[in-house]
Every structure is written in C-alpha cells, then in structure tokens.
Coordinates of N, CA, C and O in Angstrom, one line a residue:
X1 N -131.1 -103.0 -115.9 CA -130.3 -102.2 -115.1 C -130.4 -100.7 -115.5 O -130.4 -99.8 -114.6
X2 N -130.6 -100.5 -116.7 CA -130.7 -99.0 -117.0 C -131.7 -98.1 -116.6 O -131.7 -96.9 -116.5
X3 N -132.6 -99.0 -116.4 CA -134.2 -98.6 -116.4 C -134.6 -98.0 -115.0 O -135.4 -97.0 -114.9
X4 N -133.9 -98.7 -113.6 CA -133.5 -98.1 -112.5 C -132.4 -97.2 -112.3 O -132.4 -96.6 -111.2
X5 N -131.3 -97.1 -113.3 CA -131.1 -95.8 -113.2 C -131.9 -94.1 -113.9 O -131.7 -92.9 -113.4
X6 N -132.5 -94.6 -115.0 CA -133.5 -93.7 -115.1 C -134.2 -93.1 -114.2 O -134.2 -91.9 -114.0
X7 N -135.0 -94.4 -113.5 CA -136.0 -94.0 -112.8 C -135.1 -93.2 -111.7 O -135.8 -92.2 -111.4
X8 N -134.3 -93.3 -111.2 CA -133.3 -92.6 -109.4 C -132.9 -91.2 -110.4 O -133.0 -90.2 -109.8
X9 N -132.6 -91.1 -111.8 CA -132.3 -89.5 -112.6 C -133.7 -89.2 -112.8 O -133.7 -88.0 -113.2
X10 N -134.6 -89.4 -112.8 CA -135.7 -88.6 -112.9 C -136.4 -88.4 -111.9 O -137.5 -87.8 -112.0
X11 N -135.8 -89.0 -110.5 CA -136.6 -89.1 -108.8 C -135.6 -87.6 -108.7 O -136.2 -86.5 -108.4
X12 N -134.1 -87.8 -109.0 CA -133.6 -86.8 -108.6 C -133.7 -85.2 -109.3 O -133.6 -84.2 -108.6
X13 N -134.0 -85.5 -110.7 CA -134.7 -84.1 -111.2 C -135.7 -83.2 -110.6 O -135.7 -82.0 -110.4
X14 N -137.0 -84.9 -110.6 CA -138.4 -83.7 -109.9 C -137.9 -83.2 -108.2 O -138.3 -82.2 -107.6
X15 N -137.1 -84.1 -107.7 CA -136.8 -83.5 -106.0 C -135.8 -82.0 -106.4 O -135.7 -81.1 -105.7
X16 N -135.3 -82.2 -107.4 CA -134.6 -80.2 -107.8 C -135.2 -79.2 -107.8 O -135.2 -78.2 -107.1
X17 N -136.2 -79.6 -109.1 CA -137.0 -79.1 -109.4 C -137.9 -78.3 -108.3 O -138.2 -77.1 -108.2
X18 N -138.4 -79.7 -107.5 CA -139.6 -79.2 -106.4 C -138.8 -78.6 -105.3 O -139.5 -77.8 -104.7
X19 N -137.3 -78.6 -104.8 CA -136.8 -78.0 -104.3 C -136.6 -76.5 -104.7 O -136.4 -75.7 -103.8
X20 N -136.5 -76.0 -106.1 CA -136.1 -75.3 -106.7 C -137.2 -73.9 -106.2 O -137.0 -72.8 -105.7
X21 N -138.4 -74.7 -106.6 CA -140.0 -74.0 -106.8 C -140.1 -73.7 -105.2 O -140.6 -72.6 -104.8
X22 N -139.6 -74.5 -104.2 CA -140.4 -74.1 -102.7 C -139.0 -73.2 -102.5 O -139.2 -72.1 -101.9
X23 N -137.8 -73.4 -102.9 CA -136.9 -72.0 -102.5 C -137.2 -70.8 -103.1 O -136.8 -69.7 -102.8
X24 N -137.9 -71.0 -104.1 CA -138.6 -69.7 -105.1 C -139.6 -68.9 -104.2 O -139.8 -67.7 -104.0
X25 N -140.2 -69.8 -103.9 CA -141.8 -69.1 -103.3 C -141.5 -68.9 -101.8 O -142.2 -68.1 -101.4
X26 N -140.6 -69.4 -100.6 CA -140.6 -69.5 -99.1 C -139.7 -68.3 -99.1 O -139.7 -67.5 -98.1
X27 N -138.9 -68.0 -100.0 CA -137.5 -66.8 -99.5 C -138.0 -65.3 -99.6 O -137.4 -64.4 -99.0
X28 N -139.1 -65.1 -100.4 CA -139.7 -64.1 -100.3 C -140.2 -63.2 -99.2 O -140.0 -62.1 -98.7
X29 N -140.8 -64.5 -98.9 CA -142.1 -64.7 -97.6 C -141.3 -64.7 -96.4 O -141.6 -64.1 -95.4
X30 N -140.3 -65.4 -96.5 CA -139.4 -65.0 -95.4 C -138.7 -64.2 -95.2 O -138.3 -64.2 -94.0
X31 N -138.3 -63.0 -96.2 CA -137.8 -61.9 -95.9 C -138.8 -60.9 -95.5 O -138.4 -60.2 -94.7
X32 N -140.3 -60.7 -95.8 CA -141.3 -60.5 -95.8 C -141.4 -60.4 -94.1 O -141.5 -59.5 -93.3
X33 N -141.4 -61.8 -93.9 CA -142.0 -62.0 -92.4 C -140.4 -61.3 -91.8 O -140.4 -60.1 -92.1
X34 N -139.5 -61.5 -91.4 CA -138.0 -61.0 -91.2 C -138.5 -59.4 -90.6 O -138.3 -58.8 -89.6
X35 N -139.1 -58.9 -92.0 CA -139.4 -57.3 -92.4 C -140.2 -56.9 -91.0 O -139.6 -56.2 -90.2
X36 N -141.4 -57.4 -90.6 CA -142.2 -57.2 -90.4 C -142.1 -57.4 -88.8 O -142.7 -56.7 -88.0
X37 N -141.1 -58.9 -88.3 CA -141.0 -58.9 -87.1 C -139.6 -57.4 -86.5 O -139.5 -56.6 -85.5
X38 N -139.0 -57.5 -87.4 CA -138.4 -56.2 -86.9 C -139.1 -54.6 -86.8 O -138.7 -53.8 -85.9
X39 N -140.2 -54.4 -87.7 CA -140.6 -53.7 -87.4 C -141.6 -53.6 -85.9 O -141.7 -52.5 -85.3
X40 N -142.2 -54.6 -85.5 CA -142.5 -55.1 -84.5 C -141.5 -54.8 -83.2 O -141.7 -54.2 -82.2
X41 N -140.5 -55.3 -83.6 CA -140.0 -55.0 -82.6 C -139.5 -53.6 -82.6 O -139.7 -53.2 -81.5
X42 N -138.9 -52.7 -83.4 CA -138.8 -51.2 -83.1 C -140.1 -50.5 -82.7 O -139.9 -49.4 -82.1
X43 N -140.7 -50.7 -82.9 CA -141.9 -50.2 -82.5 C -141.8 -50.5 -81.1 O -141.7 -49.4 -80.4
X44 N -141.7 -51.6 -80.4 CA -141.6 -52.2 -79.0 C -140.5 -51.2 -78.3 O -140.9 -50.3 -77.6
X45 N -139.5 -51.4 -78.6 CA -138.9 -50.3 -78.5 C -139.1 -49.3 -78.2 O -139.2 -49.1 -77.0
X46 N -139.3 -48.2 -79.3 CA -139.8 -47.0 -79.1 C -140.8 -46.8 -77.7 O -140.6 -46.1 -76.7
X47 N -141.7 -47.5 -78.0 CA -142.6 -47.4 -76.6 C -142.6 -47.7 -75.3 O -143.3 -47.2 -74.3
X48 N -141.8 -48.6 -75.2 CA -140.7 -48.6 -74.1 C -139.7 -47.7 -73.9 O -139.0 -47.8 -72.9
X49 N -139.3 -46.8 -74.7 CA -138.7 -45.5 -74.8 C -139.3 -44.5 -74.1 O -138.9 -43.9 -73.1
X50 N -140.9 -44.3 -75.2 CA -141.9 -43.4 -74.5 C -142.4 -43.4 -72.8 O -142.5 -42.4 -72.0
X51 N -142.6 -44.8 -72.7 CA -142.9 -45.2 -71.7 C -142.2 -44.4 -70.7 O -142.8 -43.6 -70.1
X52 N -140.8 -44.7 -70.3 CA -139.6 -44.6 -69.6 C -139.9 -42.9 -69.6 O -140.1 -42.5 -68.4
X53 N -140.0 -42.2 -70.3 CA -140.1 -40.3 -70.4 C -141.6 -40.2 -69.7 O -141.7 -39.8 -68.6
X54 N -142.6 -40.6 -70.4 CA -143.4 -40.4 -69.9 C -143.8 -40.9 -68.5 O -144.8 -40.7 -68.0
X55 N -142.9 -41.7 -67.9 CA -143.5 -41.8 -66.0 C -142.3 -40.9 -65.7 O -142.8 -40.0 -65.0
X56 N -141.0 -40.7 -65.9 CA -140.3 -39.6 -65.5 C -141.1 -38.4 -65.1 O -141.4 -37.9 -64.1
X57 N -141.6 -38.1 -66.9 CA -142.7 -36.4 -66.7 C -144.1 -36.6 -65.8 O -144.7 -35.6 -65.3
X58 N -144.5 -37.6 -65.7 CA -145.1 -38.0 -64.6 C -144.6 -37.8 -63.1 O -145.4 -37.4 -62.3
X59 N -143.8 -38.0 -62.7 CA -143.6 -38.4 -61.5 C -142.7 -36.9 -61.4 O -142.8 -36.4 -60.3
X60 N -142.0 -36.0 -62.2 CA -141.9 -34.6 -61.6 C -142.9 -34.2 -61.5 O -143.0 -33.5 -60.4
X61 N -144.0 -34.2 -62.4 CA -145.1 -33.1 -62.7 C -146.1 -33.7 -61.0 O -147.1 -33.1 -60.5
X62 N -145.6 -35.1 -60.5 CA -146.9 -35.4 -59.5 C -146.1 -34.6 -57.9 O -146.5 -34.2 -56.8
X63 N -144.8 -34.6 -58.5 CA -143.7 -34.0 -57.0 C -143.9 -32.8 -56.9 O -144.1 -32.3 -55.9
X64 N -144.0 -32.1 -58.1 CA -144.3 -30.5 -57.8 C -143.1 -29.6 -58.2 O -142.4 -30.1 -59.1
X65 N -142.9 -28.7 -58.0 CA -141.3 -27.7 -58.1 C -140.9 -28.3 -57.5 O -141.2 -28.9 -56.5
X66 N -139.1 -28.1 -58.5 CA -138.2 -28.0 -57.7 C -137.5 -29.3 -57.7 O -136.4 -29.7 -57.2
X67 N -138.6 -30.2 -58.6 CA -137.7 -31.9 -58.9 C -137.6 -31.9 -60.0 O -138.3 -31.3 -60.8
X68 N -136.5 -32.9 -60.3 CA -136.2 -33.1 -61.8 C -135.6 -34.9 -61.8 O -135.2 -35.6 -60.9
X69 N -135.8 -35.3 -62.8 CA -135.5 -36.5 -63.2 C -135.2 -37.0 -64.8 O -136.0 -36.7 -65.8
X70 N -133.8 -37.8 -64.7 CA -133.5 -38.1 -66.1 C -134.0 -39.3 -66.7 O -134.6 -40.2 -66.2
X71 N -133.6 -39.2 -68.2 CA -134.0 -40.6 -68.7 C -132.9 -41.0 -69.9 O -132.7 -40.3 -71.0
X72 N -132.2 -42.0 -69.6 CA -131.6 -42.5 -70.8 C -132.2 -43.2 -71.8 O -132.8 -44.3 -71.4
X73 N -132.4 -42.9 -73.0 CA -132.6 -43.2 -74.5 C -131.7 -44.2 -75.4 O -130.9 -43.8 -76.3
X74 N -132.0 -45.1 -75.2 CA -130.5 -45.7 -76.3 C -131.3 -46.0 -77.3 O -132.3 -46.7 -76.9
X75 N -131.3 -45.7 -78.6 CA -131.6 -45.3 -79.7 C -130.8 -46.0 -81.3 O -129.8 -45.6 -81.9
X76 N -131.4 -47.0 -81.7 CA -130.9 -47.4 -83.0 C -130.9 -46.6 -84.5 O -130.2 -46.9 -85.4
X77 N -131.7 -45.6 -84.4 CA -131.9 -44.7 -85.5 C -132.6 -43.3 -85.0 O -133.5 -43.1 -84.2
X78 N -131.7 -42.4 -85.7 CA -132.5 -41.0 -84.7 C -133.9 -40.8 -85.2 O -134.1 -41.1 -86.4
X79 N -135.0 -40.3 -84.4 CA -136.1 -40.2 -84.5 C -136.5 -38.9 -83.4 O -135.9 -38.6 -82.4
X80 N -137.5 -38.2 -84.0 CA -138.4 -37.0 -83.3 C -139.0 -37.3 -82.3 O -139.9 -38.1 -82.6
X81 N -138.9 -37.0 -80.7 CA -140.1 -37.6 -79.9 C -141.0 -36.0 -79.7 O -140.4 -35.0 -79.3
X82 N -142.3 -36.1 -80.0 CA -143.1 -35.0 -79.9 C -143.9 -34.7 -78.5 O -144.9 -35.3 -78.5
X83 N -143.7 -34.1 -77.6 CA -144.5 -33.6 -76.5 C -145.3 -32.9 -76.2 O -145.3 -31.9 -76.9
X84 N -146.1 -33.1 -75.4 CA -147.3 -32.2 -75.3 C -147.7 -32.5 -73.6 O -147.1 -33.2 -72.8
X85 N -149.0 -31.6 -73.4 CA -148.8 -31.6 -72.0 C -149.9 -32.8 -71.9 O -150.4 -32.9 -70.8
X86 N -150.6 -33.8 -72.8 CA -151.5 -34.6 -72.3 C -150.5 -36.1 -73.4 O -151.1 -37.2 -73.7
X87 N -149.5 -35.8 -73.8 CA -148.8 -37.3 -74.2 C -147.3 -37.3 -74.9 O -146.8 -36.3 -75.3
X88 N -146.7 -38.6 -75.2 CA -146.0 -37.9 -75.7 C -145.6 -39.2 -76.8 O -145.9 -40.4 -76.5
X89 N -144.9 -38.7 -78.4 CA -145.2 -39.5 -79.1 C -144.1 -39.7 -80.3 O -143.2 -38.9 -80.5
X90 N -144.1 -40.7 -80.9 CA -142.7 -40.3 -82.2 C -143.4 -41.3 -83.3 O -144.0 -42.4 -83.3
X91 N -142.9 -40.5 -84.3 CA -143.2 -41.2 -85.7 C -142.2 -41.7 -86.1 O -141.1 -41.0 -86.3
X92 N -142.3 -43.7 -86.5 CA -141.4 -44.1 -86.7 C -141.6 -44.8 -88.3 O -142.7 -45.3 -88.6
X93 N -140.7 -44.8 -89.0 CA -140.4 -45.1 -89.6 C -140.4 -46.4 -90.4 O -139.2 -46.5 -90.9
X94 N -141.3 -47.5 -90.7 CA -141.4 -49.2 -91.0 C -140.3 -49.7 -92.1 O -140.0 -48.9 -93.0
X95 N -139.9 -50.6 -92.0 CA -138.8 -51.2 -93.6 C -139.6 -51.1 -94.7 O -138.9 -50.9 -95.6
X96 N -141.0 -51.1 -95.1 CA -141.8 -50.8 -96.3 C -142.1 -49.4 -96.8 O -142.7 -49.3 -97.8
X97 N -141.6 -48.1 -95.9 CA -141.4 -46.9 -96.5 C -142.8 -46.7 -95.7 O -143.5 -46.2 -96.6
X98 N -143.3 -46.8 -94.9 CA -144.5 -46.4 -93.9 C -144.5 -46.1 -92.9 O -144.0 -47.0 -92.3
X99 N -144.9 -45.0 -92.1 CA -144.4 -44.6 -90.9 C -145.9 -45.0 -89.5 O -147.1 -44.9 -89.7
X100 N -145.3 -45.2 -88.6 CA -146.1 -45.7 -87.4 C -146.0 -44.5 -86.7 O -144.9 -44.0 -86.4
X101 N -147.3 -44.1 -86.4 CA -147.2 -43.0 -84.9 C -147.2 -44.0 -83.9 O -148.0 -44.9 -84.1
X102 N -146.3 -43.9 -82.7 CA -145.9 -44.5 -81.6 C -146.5 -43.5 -80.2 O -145.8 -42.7 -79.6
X103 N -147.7 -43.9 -79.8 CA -147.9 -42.9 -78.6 C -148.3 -43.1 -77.2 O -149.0 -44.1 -77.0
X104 N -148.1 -42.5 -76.4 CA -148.3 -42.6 -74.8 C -148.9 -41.9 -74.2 O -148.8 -40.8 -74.7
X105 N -149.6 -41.9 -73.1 CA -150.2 -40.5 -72.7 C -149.8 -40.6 -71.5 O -149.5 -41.6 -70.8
X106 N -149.6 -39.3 -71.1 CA -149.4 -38.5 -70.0 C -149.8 -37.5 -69.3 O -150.7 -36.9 -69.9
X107 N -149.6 -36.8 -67.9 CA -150.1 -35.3 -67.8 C -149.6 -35.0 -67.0 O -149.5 -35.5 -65.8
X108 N -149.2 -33.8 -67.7 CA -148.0 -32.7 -67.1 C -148.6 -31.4 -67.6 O -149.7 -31.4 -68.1
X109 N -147.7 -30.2 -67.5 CA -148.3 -28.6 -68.3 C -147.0 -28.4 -68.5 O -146.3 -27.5 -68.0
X110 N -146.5 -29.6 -69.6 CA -145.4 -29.2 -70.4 C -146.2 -28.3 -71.9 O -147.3 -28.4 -72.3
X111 N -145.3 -27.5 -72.2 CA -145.8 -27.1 -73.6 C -144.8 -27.1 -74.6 O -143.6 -27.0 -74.8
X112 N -146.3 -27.6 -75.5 CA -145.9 -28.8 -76.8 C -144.5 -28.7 -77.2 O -144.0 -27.6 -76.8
X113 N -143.7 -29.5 -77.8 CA -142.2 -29.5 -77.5 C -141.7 -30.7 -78.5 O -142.3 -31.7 -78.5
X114 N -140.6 -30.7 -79.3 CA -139.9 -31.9 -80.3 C -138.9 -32.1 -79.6 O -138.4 -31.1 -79.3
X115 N -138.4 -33.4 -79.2 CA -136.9 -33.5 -78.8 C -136.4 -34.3 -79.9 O -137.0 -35.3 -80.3
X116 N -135.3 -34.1 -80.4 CA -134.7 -34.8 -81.6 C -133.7 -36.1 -80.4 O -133.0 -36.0 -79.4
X117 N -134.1 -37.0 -81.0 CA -132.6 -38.4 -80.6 C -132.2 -38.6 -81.5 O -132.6 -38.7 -82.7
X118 N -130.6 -38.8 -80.5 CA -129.5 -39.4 -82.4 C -129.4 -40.7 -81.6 O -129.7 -41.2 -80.5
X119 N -128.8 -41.0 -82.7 CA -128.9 -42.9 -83.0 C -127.6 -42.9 -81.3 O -126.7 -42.0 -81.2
X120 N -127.7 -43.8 -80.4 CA -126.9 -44.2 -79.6 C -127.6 -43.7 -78.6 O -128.8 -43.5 -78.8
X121 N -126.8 -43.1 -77.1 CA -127.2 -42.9 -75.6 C -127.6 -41.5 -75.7 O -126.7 -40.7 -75.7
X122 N -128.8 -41.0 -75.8 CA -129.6 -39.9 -75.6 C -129.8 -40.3 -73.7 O -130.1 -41.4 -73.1
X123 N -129.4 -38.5 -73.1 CA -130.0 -38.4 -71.7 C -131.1 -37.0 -71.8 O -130.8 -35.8 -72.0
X124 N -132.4 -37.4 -71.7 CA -133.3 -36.5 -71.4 C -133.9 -35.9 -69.7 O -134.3 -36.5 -68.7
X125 N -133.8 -34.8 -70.1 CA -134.2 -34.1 -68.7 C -135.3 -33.7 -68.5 O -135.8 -33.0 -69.4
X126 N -136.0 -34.1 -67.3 CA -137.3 -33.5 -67.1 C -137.5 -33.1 -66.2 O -137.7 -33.8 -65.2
X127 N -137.6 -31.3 -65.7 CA -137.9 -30.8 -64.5 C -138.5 -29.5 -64.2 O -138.7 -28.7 -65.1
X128 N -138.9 -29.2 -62.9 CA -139.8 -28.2 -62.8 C -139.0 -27.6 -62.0 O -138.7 -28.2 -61.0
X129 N -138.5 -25.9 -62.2 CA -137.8 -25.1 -61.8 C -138.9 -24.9 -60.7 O -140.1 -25.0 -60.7
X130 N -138.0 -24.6 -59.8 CA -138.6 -23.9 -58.4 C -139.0 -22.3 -58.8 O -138.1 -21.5 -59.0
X131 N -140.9 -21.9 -58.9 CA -141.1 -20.2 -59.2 C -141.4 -20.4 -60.5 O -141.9 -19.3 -61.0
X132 N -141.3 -21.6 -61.6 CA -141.8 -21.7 -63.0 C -143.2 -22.2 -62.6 O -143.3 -23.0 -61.7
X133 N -144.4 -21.7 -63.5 CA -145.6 -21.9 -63.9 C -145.2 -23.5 -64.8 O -145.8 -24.5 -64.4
X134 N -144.4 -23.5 -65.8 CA -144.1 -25.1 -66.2 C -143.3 -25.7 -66.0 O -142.4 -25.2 -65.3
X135 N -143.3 -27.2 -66.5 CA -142.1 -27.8 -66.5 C -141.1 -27.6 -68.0 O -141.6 -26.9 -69.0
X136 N -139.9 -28.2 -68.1 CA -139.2 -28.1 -68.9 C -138.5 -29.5 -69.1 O -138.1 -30.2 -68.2
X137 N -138.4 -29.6 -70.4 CA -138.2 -30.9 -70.8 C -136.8 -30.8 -72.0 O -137.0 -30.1 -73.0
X138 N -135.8 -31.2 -72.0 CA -134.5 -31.1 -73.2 C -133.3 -32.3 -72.9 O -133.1 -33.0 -71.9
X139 N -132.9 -32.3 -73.9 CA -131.7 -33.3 -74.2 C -130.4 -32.5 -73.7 O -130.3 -31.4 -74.0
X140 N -129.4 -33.3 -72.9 CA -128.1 -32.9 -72.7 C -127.1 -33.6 -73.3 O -125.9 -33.3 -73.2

C-alpha cells in the first residue's frame, strides 16, 4: 500500500514541476505575442485614421475652391500627423520603445504641415478658400 502512494506523490510532483516549467516559459511569450498584436492593431488604426484625411484632402483638392470637408479622429494616444502635398503620415510609437512611420499618399497643393491629435475626438478641417492658390488643413 505505501508503494502506490509513493508512486501518485511523485506522479503529482513531476506534473508541478512540469506545470511549473511550461508557466515559466508560455507567460513570457504570451505577453510578447499580447505586445505585438496590439501594436498591430494601433497601427491599423492609425491608418485608418490617415486613410479617412487623406480621401477628405482628396476629394476637396478633386472639387476645387470653395469646398471643404471634415474628419473626425478618435484617438487613443496623442500623436503628430505630418502633411504634405503628395501624402500624409504619423510616427507611432510600438510597446518595445520603437516607433513605426504610418503612411498614405495623397495629392493635393497642401503645404507641408503637422497637425498635433490629443488622445480622444479630434475634428480636422480640410478646405480650399474660394481666390486661395492652396488648400488649408487644421484642427478645431
């Protein structure tokens, strides 16, 4: 009788054990992978951000003077979007301390231009004054 309980305390040690070693080694890897799909997805984000400005500045710059059109931004962390008249772009920021340029292209005869977003509902304006040579692009 003793000898089968031995053996069920030493079945139950090495299954600790081996449980012990795979929560050692998978929780890493899983915070790891965690890291990485989030960064995936702000990135996704973002560019779906850009996206959204860039057919706006599109679609005044194809109307001509005299149109304008907005864009709401909803924004988890503030970030720089950088403009220019052939794209427009933001450097984001990864959970590993590495930053991603995020870019789109476009064409307009906007000139080159930063719009800052704060974290929450940014509305950006994009329009071309009636008698302006450019368009104009800013946050309200």
């Amino acid at each position: 009788m003793d000898s089968n309980g031995q053996v069920s305390l030493e079945y139950m040690l090495i299954f600790a054990v081996s449980l012990i070693l795979l929560i050692a080694f998978t929780l890493p890897m899983t915070d790891m992978t965690i890291r990485n799909t989030l960064d995936v997805s702000d990135s996704l984000d973002v560019k779906s951000d850009l996206s959204k400005l860039s057919n706006a500045i599109e679609s005044v710059y194809g109307q001509g003077q005299g149109s304008k059109q907005s864009v709401n931004i909803i924004s988890k962390d503030s970030h720089r979007i950088d403009v220019s008249d052939s794209h427009v772009s933001c450097r984001l920021k990864l959970n590993d301390g590495a930053s991603k340029l995020v870019n789109v292209d476009c064409n307009s005869n906007l000139k080159r231009t930063s719009i800052p977003i704060g974290k929450g509902t940014n509305t950006i304006i994009v329009e071309w004054p009636v008698g302006s040579e450019n368009m104009k692009i800013y946050e309200i």
